[in-house]
Coordinates of C-alpha atoms and ligand atoms in Angstrom, one line a residue:
X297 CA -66.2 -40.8 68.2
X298 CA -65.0 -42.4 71.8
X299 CA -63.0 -45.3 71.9
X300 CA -65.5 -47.7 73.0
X301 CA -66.5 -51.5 72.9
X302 CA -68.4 -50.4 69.6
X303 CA -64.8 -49.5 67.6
X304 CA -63.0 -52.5 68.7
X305 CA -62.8 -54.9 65.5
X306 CA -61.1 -59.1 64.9
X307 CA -58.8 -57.0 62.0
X308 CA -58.6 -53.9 61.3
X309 CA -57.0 -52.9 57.4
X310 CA -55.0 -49.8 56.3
X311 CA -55.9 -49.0 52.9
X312 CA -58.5 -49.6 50.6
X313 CA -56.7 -50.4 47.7
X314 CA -56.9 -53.8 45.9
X315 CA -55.0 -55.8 48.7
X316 CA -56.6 -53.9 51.3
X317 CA -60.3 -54.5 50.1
X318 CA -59.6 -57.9 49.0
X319 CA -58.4 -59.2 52.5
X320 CA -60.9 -57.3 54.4
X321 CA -63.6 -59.0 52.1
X322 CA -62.1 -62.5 52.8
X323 CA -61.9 -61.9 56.5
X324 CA -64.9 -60.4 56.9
X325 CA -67.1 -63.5 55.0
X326 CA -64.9 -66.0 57.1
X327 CA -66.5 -64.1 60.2
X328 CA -64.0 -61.8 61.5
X329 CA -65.3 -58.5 62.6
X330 CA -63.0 -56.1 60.2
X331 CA -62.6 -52.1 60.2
X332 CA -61.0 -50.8 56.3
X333 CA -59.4 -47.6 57.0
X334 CA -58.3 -44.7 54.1
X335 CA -57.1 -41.1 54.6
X336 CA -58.3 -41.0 50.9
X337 CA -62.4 -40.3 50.2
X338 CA -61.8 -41.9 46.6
X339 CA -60.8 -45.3 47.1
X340 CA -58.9 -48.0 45.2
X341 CA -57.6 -44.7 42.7
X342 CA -54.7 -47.2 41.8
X343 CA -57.3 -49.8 40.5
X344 CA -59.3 -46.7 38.4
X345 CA -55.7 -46.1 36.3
X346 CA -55.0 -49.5 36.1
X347 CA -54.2 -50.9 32.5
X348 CA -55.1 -47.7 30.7
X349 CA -58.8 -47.4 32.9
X350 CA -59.2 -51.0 32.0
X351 CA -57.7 -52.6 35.0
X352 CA -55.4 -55.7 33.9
X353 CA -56.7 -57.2 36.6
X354 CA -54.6 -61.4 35.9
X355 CA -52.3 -63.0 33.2
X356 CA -53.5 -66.5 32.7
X357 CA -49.8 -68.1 33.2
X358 CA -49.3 -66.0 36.5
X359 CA -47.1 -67.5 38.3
X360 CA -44.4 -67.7 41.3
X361 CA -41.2 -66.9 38.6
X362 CA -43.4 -63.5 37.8
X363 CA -42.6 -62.2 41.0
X364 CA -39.5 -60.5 42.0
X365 CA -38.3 -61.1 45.5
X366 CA -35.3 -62.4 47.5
X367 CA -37.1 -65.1 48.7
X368 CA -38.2 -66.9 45.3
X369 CA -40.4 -69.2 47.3
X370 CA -42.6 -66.0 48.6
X371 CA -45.2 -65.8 46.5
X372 CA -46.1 -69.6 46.1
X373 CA -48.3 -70.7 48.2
X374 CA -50.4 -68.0 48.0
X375 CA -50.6 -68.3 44.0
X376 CA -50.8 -72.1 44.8
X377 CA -54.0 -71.1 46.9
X378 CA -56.0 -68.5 45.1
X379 CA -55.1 -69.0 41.1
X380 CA -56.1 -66.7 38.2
X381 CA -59.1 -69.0 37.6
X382 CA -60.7 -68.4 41.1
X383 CA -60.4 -64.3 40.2
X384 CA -61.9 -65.1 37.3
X385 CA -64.6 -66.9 38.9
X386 CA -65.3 -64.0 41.2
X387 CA -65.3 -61.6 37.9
X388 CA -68.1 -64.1 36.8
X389 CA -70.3 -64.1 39.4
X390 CA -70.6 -60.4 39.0
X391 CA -70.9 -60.9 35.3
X392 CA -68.3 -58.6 34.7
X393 CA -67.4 -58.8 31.1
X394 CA -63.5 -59.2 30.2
X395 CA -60.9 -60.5 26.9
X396 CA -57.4 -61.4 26.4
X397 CA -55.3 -59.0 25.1
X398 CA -51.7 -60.1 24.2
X399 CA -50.0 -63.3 26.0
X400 CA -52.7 -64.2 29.0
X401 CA -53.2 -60.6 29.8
X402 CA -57.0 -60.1 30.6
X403 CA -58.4 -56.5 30.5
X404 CA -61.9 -55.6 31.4
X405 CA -64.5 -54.9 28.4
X406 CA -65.7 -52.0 30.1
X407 CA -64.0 -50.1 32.7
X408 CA -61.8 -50.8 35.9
X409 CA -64.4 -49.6 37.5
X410 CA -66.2 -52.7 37.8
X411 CA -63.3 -54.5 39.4
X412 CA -63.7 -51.4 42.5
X413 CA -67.5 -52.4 42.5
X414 CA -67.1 -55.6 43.1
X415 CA -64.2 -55.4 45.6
X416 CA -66.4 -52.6 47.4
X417 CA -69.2 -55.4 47.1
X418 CA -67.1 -58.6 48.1
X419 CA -66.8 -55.8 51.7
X420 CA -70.1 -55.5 52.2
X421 CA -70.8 -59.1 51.7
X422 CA -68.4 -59.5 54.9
X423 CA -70.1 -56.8 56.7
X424 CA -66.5 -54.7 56.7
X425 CA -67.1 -51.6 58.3
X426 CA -65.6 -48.2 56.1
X427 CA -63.4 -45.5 57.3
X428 CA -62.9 -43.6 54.1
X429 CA -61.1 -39.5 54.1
X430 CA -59.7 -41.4 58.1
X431 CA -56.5 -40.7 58.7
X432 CA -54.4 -42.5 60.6
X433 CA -52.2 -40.7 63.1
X434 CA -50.7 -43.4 65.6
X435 CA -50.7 -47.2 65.6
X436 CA -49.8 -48.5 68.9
X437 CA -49.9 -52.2 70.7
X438 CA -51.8 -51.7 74.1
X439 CA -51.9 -55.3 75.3
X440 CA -52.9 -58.0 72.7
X441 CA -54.7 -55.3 70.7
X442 CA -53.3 -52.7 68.5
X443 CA -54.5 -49.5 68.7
X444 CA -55.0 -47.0 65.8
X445 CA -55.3 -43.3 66.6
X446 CA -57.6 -41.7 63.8
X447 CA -58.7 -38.4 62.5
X448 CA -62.1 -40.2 63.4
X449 CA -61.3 -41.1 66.7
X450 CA -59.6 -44.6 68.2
X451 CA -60.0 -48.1 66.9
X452 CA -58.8 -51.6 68.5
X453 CA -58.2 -54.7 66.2
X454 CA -56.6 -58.0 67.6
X455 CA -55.0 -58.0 64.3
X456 CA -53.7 -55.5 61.8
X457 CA -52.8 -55.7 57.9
X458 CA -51.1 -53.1 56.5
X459 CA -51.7 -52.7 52.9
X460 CA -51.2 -49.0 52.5
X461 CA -49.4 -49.9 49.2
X462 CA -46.5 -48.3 47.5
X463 CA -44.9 -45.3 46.6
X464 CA -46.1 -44.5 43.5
X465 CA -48.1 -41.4 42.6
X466 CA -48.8 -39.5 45.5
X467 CA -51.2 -37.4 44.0
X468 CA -53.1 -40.2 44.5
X469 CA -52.6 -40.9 48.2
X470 CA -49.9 -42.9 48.5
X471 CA -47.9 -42.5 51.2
X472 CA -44.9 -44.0 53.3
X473 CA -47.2 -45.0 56.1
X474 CA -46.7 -48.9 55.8
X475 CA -42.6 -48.3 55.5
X476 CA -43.0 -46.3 58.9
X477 CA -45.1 -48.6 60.6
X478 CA -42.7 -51.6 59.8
X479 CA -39.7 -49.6 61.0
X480 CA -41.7 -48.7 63.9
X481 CA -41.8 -52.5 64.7
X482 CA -38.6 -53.7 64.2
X483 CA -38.8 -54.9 60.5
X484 CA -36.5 -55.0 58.2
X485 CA -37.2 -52.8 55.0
X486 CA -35.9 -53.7 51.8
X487 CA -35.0 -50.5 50.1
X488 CA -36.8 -48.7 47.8
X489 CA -36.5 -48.2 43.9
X490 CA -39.1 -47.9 40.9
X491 CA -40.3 -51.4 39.3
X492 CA -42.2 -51.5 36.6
X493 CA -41.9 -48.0 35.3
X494 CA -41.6 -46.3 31.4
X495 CA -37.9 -44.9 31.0
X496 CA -37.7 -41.3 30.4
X497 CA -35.2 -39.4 29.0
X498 CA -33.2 -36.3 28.8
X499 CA -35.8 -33.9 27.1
X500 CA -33.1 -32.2 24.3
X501 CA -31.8 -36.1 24.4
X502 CA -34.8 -37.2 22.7
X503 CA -36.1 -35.1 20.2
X504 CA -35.1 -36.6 17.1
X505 CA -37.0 -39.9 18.9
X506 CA -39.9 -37.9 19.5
X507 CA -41.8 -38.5 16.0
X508 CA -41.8 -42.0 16.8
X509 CA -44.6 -41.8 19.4
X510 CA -47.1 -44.2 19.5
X511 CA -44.8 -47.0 17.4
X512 CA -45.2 -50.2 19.3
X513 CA -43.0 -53.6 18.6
X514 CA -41.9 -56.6 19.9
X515 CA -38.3 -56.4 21.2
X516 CA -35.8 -58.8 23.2
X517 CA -34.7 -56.7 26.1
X518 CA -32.2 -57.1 28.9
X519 CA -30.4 -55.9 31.6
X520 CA -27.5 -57.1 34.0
X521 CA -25.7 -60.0 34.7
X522 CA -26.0 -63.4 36.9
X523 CA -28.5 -63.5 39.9
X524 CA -29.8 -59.8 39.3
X525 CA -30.4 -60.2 35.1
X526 CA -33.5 -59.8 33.8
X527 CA -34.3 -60.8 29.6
X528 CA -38.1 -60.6 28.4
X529 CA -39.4 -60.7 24.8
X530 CA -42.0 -58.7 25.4
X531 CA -43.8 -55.1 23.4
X532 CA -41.6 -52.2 23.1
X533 CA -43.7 -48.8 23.4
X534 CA -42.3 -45.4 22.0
X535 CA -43.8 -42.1 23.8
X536 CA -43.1 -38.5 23.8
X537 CA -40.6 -38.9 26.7
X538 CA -39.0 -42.0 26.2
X539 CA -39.6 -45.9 26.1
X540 CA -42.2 -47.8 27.8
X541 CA -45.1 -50.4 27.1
X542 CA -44.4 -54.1 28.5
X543 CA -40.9 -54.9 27.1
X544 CA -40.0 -51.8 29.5
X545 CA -41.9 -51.7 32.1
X546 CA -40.8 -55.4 32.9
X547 CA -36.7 -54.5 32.2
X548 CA -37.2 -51.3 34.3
X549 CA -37.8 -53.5 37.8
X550 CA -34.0 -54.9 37.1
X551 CA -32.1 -52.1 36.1
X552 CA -29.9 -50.3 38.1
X553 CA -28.6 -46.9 37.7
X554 CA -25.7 -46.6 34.9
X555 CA -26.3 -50.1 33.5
X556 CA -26.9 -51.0 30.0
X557 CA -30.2 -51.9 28.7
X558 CA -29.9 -53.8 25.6
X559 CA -32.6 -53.8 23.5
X560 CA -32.7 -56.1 20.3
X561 CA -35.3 -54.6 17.4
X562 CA -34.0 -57.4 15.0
X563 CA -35.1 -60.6 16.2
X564 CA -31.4 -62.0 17.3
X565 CA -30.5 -61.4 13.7
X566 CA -27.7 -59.3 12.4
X567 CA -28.7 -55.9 10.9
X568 CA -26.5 -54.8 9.5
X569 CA -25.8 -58.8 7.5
X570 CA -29.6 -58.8 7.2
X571 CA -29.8 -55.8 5.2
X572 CA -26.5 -56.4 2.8
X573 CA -28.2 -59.7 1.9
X574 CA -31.7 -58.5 1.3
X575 CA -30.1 -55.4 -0.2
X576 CA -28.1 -57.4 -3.1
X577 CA -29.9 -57.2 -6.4
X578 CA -32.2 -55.6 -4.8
X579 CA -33.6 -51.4 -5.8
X580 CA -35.9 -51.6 -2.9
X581 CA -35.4 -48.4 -1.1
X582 CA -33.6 -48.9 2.2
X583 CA -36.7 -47.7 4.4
X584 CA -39.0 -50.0 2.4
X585 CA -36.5 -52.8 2.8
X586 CA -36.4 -52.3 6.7
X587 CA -39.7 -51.7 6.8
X588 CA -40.8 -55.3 5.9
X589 CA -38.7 -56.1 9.7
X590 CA -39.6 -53.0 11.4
X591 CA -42.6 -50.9 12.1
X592 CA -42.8 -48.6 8.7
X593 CA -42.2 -45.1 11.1
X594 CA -39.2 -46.6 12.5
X595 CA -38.0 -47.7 8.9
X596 CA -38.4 -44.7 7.2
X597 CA -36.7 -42.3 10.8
Ligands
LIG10 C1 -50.5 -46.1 36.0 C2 -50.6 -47.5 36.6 C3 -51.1 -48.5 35.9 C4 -51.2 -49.8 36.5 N1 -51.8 -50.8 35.8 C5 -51.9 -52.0 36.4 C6 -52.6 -53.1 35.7 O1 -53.2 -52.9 34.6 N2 -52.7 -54.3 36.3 C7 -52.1 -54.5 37.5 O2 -52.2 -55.6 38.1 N3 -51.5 -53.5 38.2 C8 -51.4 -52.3 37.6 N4 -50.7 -51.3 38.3 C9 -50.2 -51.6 39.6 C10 -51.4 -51.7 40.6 O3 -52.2 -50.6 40.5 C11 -50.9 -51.8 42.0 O4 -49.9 -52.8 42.1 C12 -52.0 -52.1 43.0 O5 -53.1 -51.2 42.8 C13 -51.5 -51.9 44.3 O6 -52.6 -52.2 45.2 P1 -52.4 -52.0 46.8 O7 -53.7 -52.3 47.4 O8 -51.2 -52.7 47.2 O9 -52.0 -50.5 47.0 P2 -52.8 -49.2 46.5 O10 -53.7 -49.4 45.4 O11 -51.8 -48.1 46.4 O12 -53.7 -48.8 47.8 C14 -53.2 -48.3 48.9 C15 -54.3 -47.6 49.7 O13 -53.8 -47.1 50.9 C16 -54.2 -45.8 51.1 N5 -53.2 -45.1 51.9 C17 -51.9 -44.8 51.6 N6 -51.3 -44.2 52.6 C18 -52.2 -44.0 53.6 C19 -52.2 -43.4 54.9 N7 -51.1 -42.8 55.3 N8 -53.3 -43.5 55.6 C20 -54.4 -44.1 55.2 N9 -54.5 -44.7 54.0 C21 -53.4 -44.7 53.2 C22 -54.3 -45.2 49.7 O14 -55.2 -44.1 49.7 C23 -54.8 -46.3 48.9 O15 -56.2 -46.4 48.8 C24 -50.7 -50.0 37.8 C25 -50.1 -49.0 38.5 C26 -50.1 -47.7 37.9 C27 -49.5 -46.6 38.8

C-alpha cells in the first residue's frame, strides 16, 4: 500500500475495542473521514468475554462517583453528555434484546455478540474505514498530521485517538502500545495496577475453602483508610482459587499490597452475640442455626 492522498484520514483510531469503535462510529456519522486500526483479526475480544459472554454493557445509576480517578471531576461531563439511557436507546434501535440483573446491572438476553454487531454497524454507518490483523509499528507527527507506520503500509490522520485499552489478558491482544505512545509524547502515566480483578490465593492456602465454590452472598467489604478507602455492599463470589464476583472485584481496584480486606458475612451484627442468643433454648444444630444467616454450604463448612 503507498502512502498516498488515498490513506490520509480527519481521525485515525488505535483499536477496535469498545472505545475505539464507539468514537470512530461517532466521528465518522458527524463527517470526519476516520481509519480504525487493530493488530488483532478478531476484534472487540474484550466485549465477546464481557459479563460471562453476556456483555454488561450499563448500570442504570452509572455515574461520576463510579469512576476511580485523581481528578473526581473526569468523568462528568462525558456521563453528563451521553447517559445510560442514550446506550439504551442505541441497543433499541437494533432491537437488541437485554434485562436487569441485580442493582441496575443490564446484561444482554442473548449474547455480547450483539453489542460487537452493532458497534461494527454504528462504523459502517460512519463510513469508518477497517484495518483489522494491522499492526502498528511507528506513530510519528510530520507537520500537523500524525503519521502511523503499519504492517499495511503508512496512514496520515489530522487527529489520533488512542484507545488501545488496558493490560489485561494478553492472550487477547492487549498490549502496552497506548502507555508507549503517551510516554513517547511527553505524558504523564499514572502507574499501573489490577482494578477490578477476583483475588486469588495461595493454592495449599486454600484448600479447605475450595468446597465452597460456586457459594455466592451478599457481603460489606472494605479496604484502606481516608482518601484511598473503598466500602461496597455488594455479592461476594467463592471460586476454586479464591474470592471474586462484585463485592471483590469492586474492593480489588482499592487495595494495595499487604493491606487488610475486611469482609463482613454477618450484616454488621455480632457473630459470635448473634449465635449465643439464637442458640439459648434452642437444639437447632449449629449449622442449621447459621444456616438461616448464611448460605447453607458455608453453614454447614
Ligand atoms: C473477563 C472480563 C469481563 C469483563 N466484563 C465486563 C462487563 O461485563 N461489562 C463491562 O462494562 N466491562 C467488562 N469488562 C471490562 C471491559 O471489557 C473493558 O473495560 C473494555 O472492553 C475496554 O474497552 P477498550 O476499548 O478500552 O479496550 P479493549 O477492549 O482492550 O480494546 C483494545 C483494542 O486495541 C487493540 N490493540 C491493543 N494493542 C494494540 C496494538 N499494539 N496495535 C494495534 N491494536 C492494539 C486490541 O486488539 C483491542 O481490540 C470485562 C473485562 C474482562 C477482562
Amino acid at each position: 500500500m503507498s502512502s498516498g492522498t488515498t490513506n490520509r484520514f480527519d481521525v485515525a483510531v488505535l483499536g477496535a475495542g469498545a472505545a475505539g469503535m464507539m468514537c470512530a462510529a461517532v466521528a465518522g456519522q458527524r463527517g470526519a473521514r476516520v481509519v480504525l486500526v487493530d493488530h488483532a483479526t478478531r476484534i472487540a475480544e474484550k466485549i465477546r468475554i464481557s459479563g460471562g459472554g453476556r456483555c454488561n454493557f450499563t448500570n442504570l445509576q452509572a455515574g461520576p462517583a463510579n469512576y476511580l480517578s485523581s481528578n473526581p471531576h473526569f468523568s462528568r461531563s462525558a456521563l453528563a453528555r451521553y447517559t445510560p439511557q442514550d446506550f439504551l436507546a442505541l441497543m433499541r434501535r437494533y432491537d437488541i434484546g437485554w434485562h436487569e440483573k441485580h442493582r441496575g446491572q443490564l446484561f444482554c438476553n442473548e449474547s455480547a455478540e450483539d453489542v460487537i454487531r452493532m458497534l461494527r454497524a454504528e462504523c459502517d454507518g460512519g463510513g469508518v474505514t477497517w484495518r483489522t490483523g494491522c499492526g502498528i509499528e511507528e506513530v510519528r507527527r510530520e507537520g500537523d498530521d500524525y503519521l502511523l507506520v503499519t504492517t499495511q503500509g503508512t496512514l496520515r490522520a489530522g487527529a489520533l485517538v488512542v484507545a488501545t485499552g488496558g493490560l489485561s489478558i494478553p492472550k487477547i491482544g492487549a498490549t502496552d502500545l497506548g502507555y508507549r505512545i503517551a510516554r513517547q509524547f511527553g505524558l504523564k502515566i499514572v502507574d499501573t495496577r489490577p482494578a477490578l480483578v477476583p483475588l486469588t490465593f495461595d493454592g495449599q492456602a486454600w484448600q479447605p475453602f475450595v468446597p465452597l465454590a460456586g457459594v455466592s452472598m451478599e457481603v460489606d467489604i472494605a479496604t484502606g483508610s481516608g482518601k484511598t478507602a473503598g466500602a461496597f455492599k455488594e455479592d461476594l463470589l467463592w471460586t476454586h482459587r479464591g474470592l471474586s464476583g462484585p463485592a471483590v472485584l469492586q474492593i480489588s481496584s482499592f487495595w494495595r499490597p499487604g493491606a487488610p480486606i475486611d469482609i463482613d458475612l454477618f450484616d454488621g451484627e455480632d457473630a459470635a452475640d448473634w449465635l449465643i442468643g439464637h442458640k439459648r433454648g434452642s437444639r437447632k444444630h449449629l449449622a442449621n442455626l447459621l444456616a438461616e444467616r448464611l448460605p447453607s454450604r458455608l453453614a454447614d463448612a
